[in-house]
PDB file of C-alpha atoms and ligand atoms in Angstrom:
ATOM      1  CA  MET A   1      -0.099   0.026  -0.073  1.00 59.00           C
ATOM      2  CA  ALA A   2       1.724   3.152  -1.164  1.00 84.00           C
ATOM      3  CA  TYR A   3      -1.360   5.400  -1.664  1.00 95.00           C
ATOM      4  CA  GLU A   4      -1.598   6.154   2.088  1.00 96.00           C
ATOM      5  CA  ASN A   5      -2.947   9.785   1.671  1.00 97.00           C
ATOM      6  CA  VAL A   6      -5.985   9.044  -0.387  1.00 96.00           C
ATOM      7  CA  GLY A   7      -8.833  10.694   1.635  1.00 95.00           C
ATOM      8  CA  LEU A   8      -6.780  13.521   3.069  1.00 96.00           C
ATOM      9  CA  VAL A   9      -7.769  17.091   1.782  1.00 96.00           C
ATOM     10  CA  TRP A  10      -6.027  20.289   2.601  1.00 95.00           C
ATOM     11  CA  THR A  11      -6.110  24.040   2.040  1.00 92.00           C
ATOM     12  CA  PRO A  12      -2.737  25.815   1.614  1.00 91.00           C
ATOM     13  CA  ASP A  13      -3.040  26.916   5.290  1.00 88.00           C
ATOM     14  CA  SER A  14      -4.017  23.600   6.621  1.00 91.00           C
ATOM     15  CA  LEU A  15      -1.170  22.062   4.606  1.00 94.00           C
ATOM     16  CA  VAL A  16       1.312  24.185   6.489  1.00 91.00           C
ATOM     17  CA  GLU A  17      -0.035  22.811   9.671  1.00 90.00           C
ATOM     18  CA  TYR A  18      -0.039  19.235   8.541  1.00 93.00           C
ATOM     19  CA  LEU A  19       3.655  19.572   7.298  1.00 93.00           C
ATOM     20  CA  ALA A  20       4.713  20.890  10.726  1.00 90.00           C
ATOM     21  CA  SER A  21       3.599  17.566  12.230  1.00 91.00           C
ATOM     22  CA  ILE A  22       5.852  15.392   9.981  1.00 93.00           C
ATOM     23  CA  GLU A  23       9.704  15.118   9.450  1.00 93.00           C
ATOM     24  CA  PRO A  24      10.893  16.263   5.957  1.00 94.00           C
ATOM     25  CA  PRO A  25      12.382  13.259   4.171  1.00 95.00           C
ATOM     26  CA  ALA A  26      16.186  13.535   3.597  1.00 94.00           C
ATOM     27  CA  TRP A  27      15.921  12.168   0.010  1.00 97.00           C
ATOM     28  CA  CYS A  28      13.887  14.995  -1.316  1.00 96.00           C
ATOM     29  CA  ARG A  29      15.597  17.877  -2.898  1.00 96.00           C
ATOM     30  CA  ALA A  30      13.078  19.157  -5.154  1.00 97.00           C
ATOM     31  CA  ILE A  31       9.415  19.443  -6.246  1.00 98.00           C
ATOM     32  CA  THR A  32       8.160  18.333  -9.645  1.00 98.00           C
ATOM     33  CA  LEU A  33       5.104  19.960 -11.189  1.00 98.00           C
ATOM     34  CA  HIS A  34       2.700  18.084 -13.713  1.00 98.00           C
ATOM     35  CA  HIS A  35      -0.702  18.912 -15.114  1.00 98.00           C
ATOM     36  CA  THR A  36      -3.314  16.379 -15.439  1.00 97.00           C
ATOM     37  CA  GLY A  37      -4.095  16.996 -19.166  1.00 97.00           C
ATOM     38  CA  ALA A  38      -6.979  14.688 -18.954  1.00 95.00           C
ATOM     39  CA  PRO A  39      -9.108  15.417 -16.930  1.00 96.00           C
ATOM     40  CA  SER A  40      -9.106  19.182 -18.095  1.00 97.00           C
ATOM     41  CA  LEU A  41     -10.640  22.039 -16.248  1.00 97.00           C
ATOM     42  CA  ALA A  42     -13.540  21.750 -18.545  1.00 97.00           C
ATOM     43  CA  GLN A  43     -14.033  18.077 -17.600  1.00 96.00           C
ATOM     44  CA  ARG A  44     -14.052  18.940 -13.664  1.00 96.00           C
ATOM     45  CA  PRO A  45     -16.067  21.906 -13.608  1.00 94.00           C
ATOM     46  CA  ARG A  46     -16.297  21.846  -9.846  1.00 93.00           C
ATOM     47  CA  GLY A  47     -12.785  20.636  -9.380  1.00 95.00           C
ATOM     48  CA  PHE A  48     -11.814  17.254  -7.917  1.00 96.00           C
ATOM     49  CA  LEU A  49     -14.210  15.160  -5.666  1.00 94.00           C
ATOM     50  CA  LEU A  50     -12.686  12.706  -3.317  1.00 94.00           C
ATOM     51  CA  GLN A  51     -14.152  10.043  -5.627  1.00 95.00           C
ATOM     52  CA  HIS A  52     -11.965  11.254  -8.574  1.00 96.00           C
ATOM     53  CA  ILE A  53      -9.017  11.005  -6.375  1.00 96.00           C
ATOM     54  CA  ARG A  54      -9.943   7.342  -5.658  1.00 96.00           C
ATOM     55  CA  ASN A  55     -10.534   6.660  -9.176  1.00 96.00           C
ATOM     56  CA  LEU A  56      -7.086   7.913 -10.096  1.00 95.00           C
ATOM     57  CA  ARG A  57      -5.561   5.778  -7.366  1.00 96.00           C
ATOM     58  CA  ASP A  58      -7.246   2.811  -8.922  1.00 95.00           C
ATOM     59  CA  PHE A  59      -5.982   3.625 -12.247  1.00 94.00           C
ATOM     60  CA  TYR A  60      -2.312   4.103 -10.992  1.00 94.00           C
ATOM     61  CA  GLN A  61      -2.559   0.850  -8.851  1.00 93.00           C
ATOM     62  CA  ASN A  62      -4.725  -1.555 -10.971  1.00 93.00           C
ATOM     63  CA  GLU A  63      -4.181  -0.510 -14.439  1.00 92.00           C
ATOM     64  CA  LYS A  64      -0.607   0.826 -14.560  1.00 91.00           C
ATOM     65  CA  HIS A  65       0.542  -1.377 -11.675  1.00 92.00           C
ATOM     66  CA  TRP A  66       2.555   1.387 -10.181  1.00 93.00           C
ATOM     67  CA  SER A  67       3.921   0.857  -6.680  1.00 94.00           C
ATOM     68  CA  ALA A  68       3.120   4.509  -5.948  1.00 96.00           C
ATOM     69  CA  GLY A  69       1.979   7.521  -7.839  1.00 96.00           C
ATOM     70  CA  PRO A  70       2.314  11.361  -7.476  1.00 97.00           C
ATOM     71  CA  HIS A  71       2.054  12.821  -4.044  1.00 98.00           C
ATOM     72  CA  LEU A  72      -0.486  15.662  -4.421  1.00 98.00           C
ATOM     73  CA  PHE A  73      -3.426  16.475  -6.721  1.00 98.00           C
ATOM     74  CA  ILE A  74      -4.432  20.175  -6.781  1.00 98.00           C
ATOM     75  CA  ASP A  75      -7.537  21.998  -8.101  1.00 96.00           C
ATOM     76  CA  ASP A  76      -8.822  25.496  -7.857  1.00 94.00           C
ATOM     77  CA  ASP A  77      -8.635  25.808  -4.007  1.00 93.00           C
ATOM     78  CA  GLU A  78      -7.890  22.367  -2.470  1.00 95.00           C
ATOM     79  CA  ILE A  79      -4.889  19.983  -2.167  1.00 97.00           C
ATOM     80  CA  PHE A  80      -5.637  16.213  -2.275  1.00 97.00           C
ATOM     81  CA  GLY A  81      -3.445  13.661  -0.745  1.00 97.00           C
ATOM     82  CA  MET A  82      -2.414  10.625  -2.840  1.00 97.00           C
ATOM     83  CA  CYS A  83       1.068   9.177  -1.560  1.00 97.00           C
ATOM     84  CA  ASP A  84       2.917   9.630   1.590  1.00 97.00           C
ATOM     85  CA  LEU A  85       4.956  12.842   1.390  1.00 97.00           C
ATOM     86  CA  GLN A  86       7.858  11.113   3.245  1.00 97.00           C
ATOM     87  CA  LYS A  87       8.172   8.324   0.740  1.00 97.00           C
ATOM     88  CA  LYS A  88       9.201   8.384  -3.006  1.00 96.00           C
ATOM     89  CA  GLY A  89       6.516   8.518  -5.406  1.00 96.00           C
ATOM     90  CA  VAL A  90       6.235   7.694  -9.217  1.00 95.00           C
ATOM     91  CA  HIS A  91       5.678  10.598 -11.644  1.00 95.00           C
ATOM     92  CA  ALA A  92       8.811  11.447 -13.560  1.00 95.00           C
ATOM     93  CA  VAL A  93      11.454   8.793 -14.361  1.00 94.00           C
ATOM     94  CA  SER A  94      14.471  11.068 -13.650  1.00 95.00           C
ATOM     95  CA  PHE A  95      13.052  12.800 -10.652  1.00 96.00           C
ATOM     96  CA  ASN A  96      11.288   9.962  -8.698  1.00 96.00           C
ATOM     97  CA  SER A  97      14.124   9.420  -6.413  1.00 96.00           C
ATOM     98  CA  SER A  98      14.658  13.105  -5.406  1.00 97.00           C
ATOM     99  CA  ALA A  99      11.410  14.960  -5.888  1.00 98.00           C
ATOM    100  CA  LEU A 100       7.880  15.119  -4.703  1.00 98.00           C
ATOM    101  CA  GLY A 101       5.252  14.847  -7.601  1.00 98.00           C
ATOM    102  CA  ILE A 102       2.441  17.370  -7.749  1.00 98.00           C
ATOM    103  CA  GLU A 103      -0.403  17.110 -10.348  1.00 98.00           C
ATOM    104  CA  VAL A 104      -2.288  20.354 -11.122  1.00 98.00           C
ATOM    105  CA  LEU A 105      -5.706  19.889 -12.534  1.00 98.00           C
ATOM    106  CA  GLY A 106      -6.204  21.158 -16.274  1.00 98.00           C
ATOM    107  CA  ASP A 107      -4.724  20.815 -19.571  1.00 98.00           C
ATOM    108  CA  TYR A 108      -2.292  23.793 -19.994  1.00 98.00           C
ATOM    109  CA  ASP A 109      -1.289  22.953 -23.589  1.00 98.00           C
ATOM    110  CA  THR A 110      -4.932  24.424 -24.448  1.00 98.00           C
ATOM    111  CA  GLU A 111      -6.282  25.981 -21.277  1.00 97.00           C
ATOM    112  CA  ASP A 112      -5.143  29.294 -19.818  1.00 97.00           C
ATOM    113  CA  PRO A 113      -3.146  29.270 -16.440  1.00 97.00           C
ATOM    114  CA  LEU A 114      -2.922  33.087 -16.360  1.00 95.00           C
ATOM    115  CA  SER A 115      -6.713  33.608 -15.671  1.00 94.00           C
ATOM    116  CA  GLY A 116      -9.817  32.387 -14.160  1.00 94.00           C
ATOM    117  CA  ARG A 117      -9.841  28.782 -12.920  1.00 96.00           C
ATOM    118  CA  GLY A 118      -6.428  27.996 -14.500  1.00 96.00           C
ATOM    119  CA  LEU A 119      -4.870  30.806 -12.420  1.00 95.00           C
ATOM    120  CA  ALA A 120      -6.680  29.662  -9.358  1.00 94.00           C
ATOM    121  CA  CYS A 121      -5.185  26.167  -9.753  1.00 97.00           C
ATOM    122  CA  TRP A 122      -1.706  27.554 -10.265  1.00 96.00           C
ATOM    123  CA  GLN A 123      -2.028  29.920  -7.319  1.00 94.00           C
ATOM    124  CA  THR A 124      -3.024  26.940  -5.042  1.00 95.00           C
ATOM    125  CA  ALA A 125      -0.090  25.034  -6.526  1.00 97.00           C
ATOM    126  CA  ALA A 126       2.257  28.051  -5.677  1.00 96.00           C
ATOM    127  CA  ALA A 127       0.999  28.212  -2.241  1.00 94.00           C
ATOM    128  CA  SER A 128       1.579  24.554  -1.839  1.00 96.00           C
ATOM    129  CA  CYS A 129       5.073  24.718  -3.218  1.00 96.00           C
ATOM    130  CA  SER A 130       5.892  27.588  -0.883  1.00 93.00           C
ATOM    131  CA  ALA A 131       4.714  25.352   2.077  1.00 94.00           C
ATOM    132  CA  LEU A 132       6.538  22.292   0.808  1.00 96.00           C
ATOM    133  CA  SER A 133       9.814  24.042  -0.017  1.00 94.00           C
ATOM    134  CA  SER A 134       9.904  25.761   3.409  1.00 91.00           C
ATOM    135  CA  TRP A 135       9.260  22.328   4.940  1.00 93.00           C
ATOM    136  CA  LEU A 136      11.885  20.720   3.053  1.00 94.00           C
ATOM    137  CA  GLY A 137      14.451  23.585   3.642  1.00 91.00           C
ATOM    138  CA  LEU A 138      14.603  24.307  -0.087  1.00 92.00           C
ATOM    139  CA  LYS A 139      15.431  27.591  -1.738  1.00 90.00           C
ATOM    140  CA  VAL A 140      12.791  28.366  -4.371  1.00 92.00           C
ATOM    141  CA  ASN A 141      14.575  28.219  -7.626  1.00 95.00           C
ATOM    142  CA  ALA A 142      14.696  26.600 -11.121  1.00 96.00           C
ATOM    143  CA  GLU A 143      16.493  23.558  -9.719  1.00 95.00           C
ATOM    144  CA  SER A 144      14.296  23.031  -6.699  1.00 96.00           C
ATOM    145  CA  ILE A 145      11.073  23.660  -8.617  1.00 97.00           C
ATOM    146  CA  LEU A 146      11.039  21.218 -11.481  1.00 98.00           C
ATOM    147  CA  PHE A 147       8.625  20.721 -14.380  1.00 98.00           C
ATOM    148  CA  HIS A 148       8.123  17.181 -15.724  1.00 97.00           C
ATOM    149  CA  ARG A 149       9.382  18.556 -19.164  1.00 97.00           C
ATOM    150  CA  ASP A 150      12.683  19.230 -17.375  1.00 97.00           C
ATOM    151  CA  ASP A 151      13.168  15.439 -17.417  1.00 96.00           C
ATOM    152  CA  PRO A 152      15.377  14.611 -20.469  1.00 95.00           C
ATOM    153  CA  THR A 153      13.668  11.289 -20.737  1.00 95.00           C
ATOM    154  CA  THR A 154      10.217  12.790 -21.659  1.00 94.00           C
ATOM    155  CA  ARG A 155       9.003  14.485 -24.624  1.00 94.00           C
ATOM    156  CA  LYS A 156       5.985  15.838 -22.872  1.00 96.00           C
ATOM    157  CA  SER A 157       5.175  19.491 -22.571  1.00 97.00           C
ATOM    158  CA  CYS A 158       3.921  18.785 -19.044  1.00 98.00           C
ATOM    159  CA  PRO A 159       2.680  20.885 -17.075  1.00 98.00           C
ATOM    160  CA  GLY A 160       1.636  22.482 -20.350  1.00 98.00           C
ATOM    161  CA  SER A 161       3.324  24.556 -22.919  1.00 98.00           C
ATOM    162  CA  LYS A 162       1.441  27.846 -21.556  1.00 98.00           C
ATOM    163  CA  VAL A 163       3.057  27.408 -18.066  1.00 98.00           C
ATOM    164  CA  LYS A 164       6.442  29.182 -17.855  1.00 97.00           C
ATOM    165  CA  LYS A 165       8.865  28.446 -15.242  1.00 97.00           C
ATOM    166  CA  ASP A 166       9.892  31.933 -14.458  1.00 96.00           C
ATOM    167  CA  TRP A 167       6.188  33.037 -14.184  1.00 96.00           C
ATOM    168  CA  PHE A 168       5.579  30.201 -11.621  1.00 97.00           C
ATOM    169  CA  LEU A 169       8.568  30.866  -9.553  1.00 95.00           C
ATOM    170  CA  LYS A 170       7.402  34.382  -9.116  1.00 92.00           C
ATOM    171  CA  LEU A 171       3.945  33.197  -8.326  1.00 94.00           C
ATOM    172  CA  ILE A 172       5.453  31.027  -5.490  1.00 93.00           C
ATOM    173  CA  LYS A 173       7.516  33.939  -4.184  1.00 87.00           C
ATOM    174  CA  THR A 174       4.659  36.226  -4.070  1.00 83.00           C
ATOM    175  CA  SER A 175       2.180  33.623  -3.048  1.00 81.00           C
ATOM    176  CA  GLY A 176      -0.602  35.207  -0.936  1.00 51.00           C
ATOM    177  CA  ALA A 177      -0.745  31.974   1.158  1.00 42.00           C
ATOM    178  CA  ASN A 178       3.008  31.826   1.710  1.00 40.00           C
ATOM    179  CA  PRO A 179       3.473  29.930   5.036  1.00 43.00           C
ATOM    180  CA  ILE A 180       3.806  32.968   7.248  1.00 41.00           C
ATOM    181  CA  PRO A 181       0.674  33.165   9.258  1.00 41.00           C
ATOM    182  CA  THR A 182       0.242  36.422  11.221  1.00 39.00           C
ATOM    183  CA  GLY A 183      -1.107  36.794  14.612  1.00 38.00           C
ATOM    184  CA  GLU A 184      -1.151  34.137  17.242  1.00 34.00           C
ATOM    185  CA  THR A 185       1.629  31.994  15.715  1.00 45.00           C
ATOM    186  CA  GLY A 186       3.867  34.947  16.326  1.00 50.00           C
ATOM    187  CA  LYS A 187       6.605  35.243  13.717  1.00 56.00           C
ATOM    188  CA  PRO A 188       8.879  37.753  15.238  1.00 60.00           C
ATOM    189  CA  ASP A 189      10.438  40.475  13.102  1.00 62.00           C
ATOM    190  CA  VAL A 190      14.009  39.684  13.050  1.00 66.00           C
ATOM    191  CA  GLY A 191      14.919  40.969   9.429  1.00 67.00           C
ATOM    192  CA  MET A 192      15.570  37.580   7.802  1.00 71.00           C
ATOM    193  CA  PRO A 193      13.993  36.824   4.350  1.00 69.00           C
ATOM    194  CA  TRP A 194      10.986  34.525   4.760  1.00 65.00           C
ATOM    195  CA  GLU A 195      12.497  31.884   2.551  1.00 64.00           C
ATOM    196  CA  GLN A 196      14.951  31.231   5.337  1.00 70.00           C
ATOM    197  CA  TRP A 197      12.114  30.443   7.879  1.00 75.00           C
ATOM    198  CA  THR A 198      10.490  27.060   8.595  1.00 75.00           C
ATOM    199  CA  PHE A 199       7.639  26.249  10.721  1.00 72.00           C
ATOM    200  CA  ARG A 200       8.382  23.282  13.000  1.00 74.00           C
ATOM    201  CA  GLY A 201       7.354  21.991  16.263  1.00 66.00           C
ATOM    202  CA  GLU A 202       4.821  24.753  16.431  1.00 65.00           C
ATOM    203  CA  ARG A 203       7.453  27.408  16.284  1.00 74.00           C
ATOM    204  CA  TRP A 204       9.008  29.591  13.671  1.00 79.00           C
ATOM    205  CA  CYS A 205      12.670  28.563  13.211  1.00 83.00           C
ATOM    206  CA  VAL A 206      15.548  30.105  11.436  1.00 85.00           C
ATOM    207  CA  PRO A 207      19.147  28.910  10.684  1.00 86.00           C
ATOM    208  CA  ALA A 208      20.979  29.703  14.018  1.00 89.00           C
ATOM    209  CA  TYR A 209      24.453  30.509  12.454  1.00 88.00           C
ATOM    210  CA  ALA A 210      23.008  32.875   9.889  1.00 85.00           C
ATOM    211  CA  PHE A 211      20.787  34.530  12.280  1.00 87.00           C
ATOM    212  CA  LEU A 212      23.385  35.318  14.911  1.00 89.00           C
ATOM    213  CA  LEU A 213      25.872  36.484  12.084  1.00 87.00           C
ATOM    214  CA  ALA A 214      23.168  38.742  10.928  1.00 84.00           C
ATOM    215  CA  HIS A 215      22.836  40.124  14.408  1.00 84.00           C
ATOM    216  CA  GLY A 216      26.554  41.101  14.693  1.00 87.00           C
ATOM    217  CA  MET A 217      27.868  37.936  16.472  1.00 89.00           C
ATOM    218  CA  LYS A 218      31.367  36.921  15.251  1.00 91.00           C
ATOM    219  CA  SER A 219      31.474  33.775  13.202  1.00 89.00           C
ATOM    220  CA  LYS A 220      34.235  32.253  15.576  1.00 91.00           C
ATOM    221  CA  ASP A 221      32.049  32.894  18.586  1.00 91.00           C
ATOM    222  CA  ILE A 222      29.026  31.520  17.081  1.00 91.00           C
ATOM    223  CA  VAL A 223      30.928  28.234  16.083  1.00 89.00           C
ATOM    224  CA  ALA A 224      32.608  28.125  19.574  1.00 91.00           C
ATOM    225  CA  ARG A 225      29.433  28.240  21.408  1.00 92.00           C
ATOM    226  CA  LEU A 226      26.837  26.369  19.191  1.00 90.00           C
ATOM    227  CA  LYS A 227      27.037  22.559  20.348  1.00 87.00           C
ATOM    228  CA  SER A 228      24.826  19.631  20.287  1.00 85.00           C
ATOM    229  CA  ALA A 229      24.899  16.728  22.685  1.00 84.00           C
ATOM    230  CA  GLY A 230      22.676  13.780  23.208  1.00 81.00           C
ATOM    231  CA  GLY A 231      20.047  15.183  20.825  1.00 81.00           C
ATOM    232  CA  LEU A 232      19.918  18.410  22.660  1.00 87.00           C
ATOM    233  CA  PHE A 233      21.323  21.720  21.343  1.00 89.00           C
ATOM    234  CA  PHE A 234      23.037  24.608  23.342  1.00 91.00           C
ATOM    235  CA  PHE A 235      24.504  28.035  22.773  1.00 92.00           C
ATOM    236  CA  ALA A 236      27.295  27.932  25.414  1.00 91.00           C
ATOM    237  CA  SER A 237      25.396  26.741  28.378  1.00 90.00           C
ATOM    238  CA  GLU A 238      21.986  27.912  27.290  1.00 90.00           C
ATOM    239  CA  GLN A 239      19.737  24.948  25.927  1.00 90.00           C
ATOM    240  CA  LEU A 240      18.082  25.872  22.644  1.00 91.00           C
ATOM    241  CA  GLU A 241      14.804  24.307  23.028  1.00 89.00           C
ATOM    242  CA  GLY A 242      13.244  22.963  19.940  1.00 86.00           C
ATOM    243  CA  ALA A 243      16.525  23.249  17.835  1.00 88.00           C
ATOM    244  CA  PHE A 244      17.388  20.649  15.107  1.00 85.00           C
ATOM    245  CA  PHE A 245      19.734  19.918  12.293  1.00 82.00           C
ATOM    246  CA  ALA A 246      18.589  20.586   8.798  1.00 74.00           C
ATOM    247  CA  GLY A 247      21.700  20.595   6.787  1.00 59.00           C
ATOM    248  CA  LYS A 248      21.427  19.264   3.265  1.00 54.00           C
ATOM    249  CA  ASP A 249      24.455  21.067   2.057  1.00 56.00           C
ATOM    250  CA  SER A 250      27.398  19.055   2.691  1.00 55.00           C
ATOM    251  CA  ASN A 251      29.744  22.076   2.773  1.00 64.00           C
ATOM    252  CA  LEU A 252      28.081  23.099   5.968  1.00 60.00           C
ATOM    253  CA  LYS A 253      29.638  22.205   9.339  1.00 65.00           C
ATOM    254  CA  PRO A 254      27.130  20.752  11.832  1.00 60.00           C
ATOM    255  CA  ASN A 255      27.035  23.879  13.743  1.00 66.00           C
ATOM    256  CA  GLN A 256      26.095  25.836  10.685  1.00 69.00           C
ATOM    257  CA  CYS A 257      23.035  23.708   9.792  1.00 76.00           C
ATOM    258  CA  THR A 258      21.483  24.063  13.284  1.00 85.00           C
ATOM    259  CA  TRP A 259      18.061  25.531  13.055  1.00 87.00           C
ATOM    260  CA  ALA A 260      16.310  27.014  16.235  1.00 89.00           C
ATOM    261  CA  PRO A 261      13.140  28.740  17.123  1.00 87.00           C
ATOM    262  CA  ALA A 262      13.611  32.345  16.526  1.00 84.00           C
ATOM    263  CA  ARG A 263      12.405  33.294  19.817  1.00 82.00           C
ATOM    264  CA  GLU A 264      14.999  31.200  21.466  1.00 85.00           C
ATOM    265  CA  LEU A 265      17.761  32.782  19.518  1.00 88.00           C
ATOM    266  CA  LEU A 266      16.424  36.439  20.266  1.00 84.00           C
ATOM    267  CA  GLU A 267      17.090  35.769  23.760  1.00 84.00           C
ATOM    268  CA  LEU A 268      20.835  35.209  23.160  1.00 86.00           C
ATOM    269  CA  LEU A 269      21.144  38.586  21.770  1.00 83.00           C
TER     270      LEU A 269
HETATM  271 ZN1  LIG B 301       3.864  15.128 -16.061  1.00 72.47          ZN
END
């Protein structure tokens, strides 16, 4: 059974909350976008129903005999689960082992992604990519946000010849539903770009080294004081509650890929 998430449905905001409750997988370095082609927007005038998602699961499982499928299906305003976000899916030969797969409802060789329902679907996709990239600790760029057609083994135009990569990257970066809720979750203003934040363990976290450096602390002082022992993190003798390692870049020293809740770090200044 690798279609564990059939039945789960999120909005972009509730997806952010869900992601905060699960660990990001170490194998995932990118997100791959597809369009469904068929069904098109015209064939799904009210978007996906849960039954459509079950039918797609049956198609992948029973007709294609795939061990898994894409991870998420997106329509005008909702995000439908298909496969476990922590496990590898099946959606693009060259990207299966390193990228999540997202299917956007519509046929964007013929339907318009820039207006009406097409735009609504791509805005939902952008908000989802924003939430996912923040969860995965990825910078949003042309390498982390892949289109199926970037795969050299396919000749498909997927996710549709009318969808341009630069346009979609901008849509993610200006996404109205980017995962920065205001109000009670309390993202303190510490002058770091939001791409560098991640919401984890119910708290907003930032890379500790970059944060302290940006606030005037000397590199060698940070390196000397930032420590981890027995799964706990410390700055000198202060425990950093809720800190964790999130280093995917092998050039980083362990103490440079420590992330911690921003409020914990603010108290060190
Ligand atoms: Zn595709």
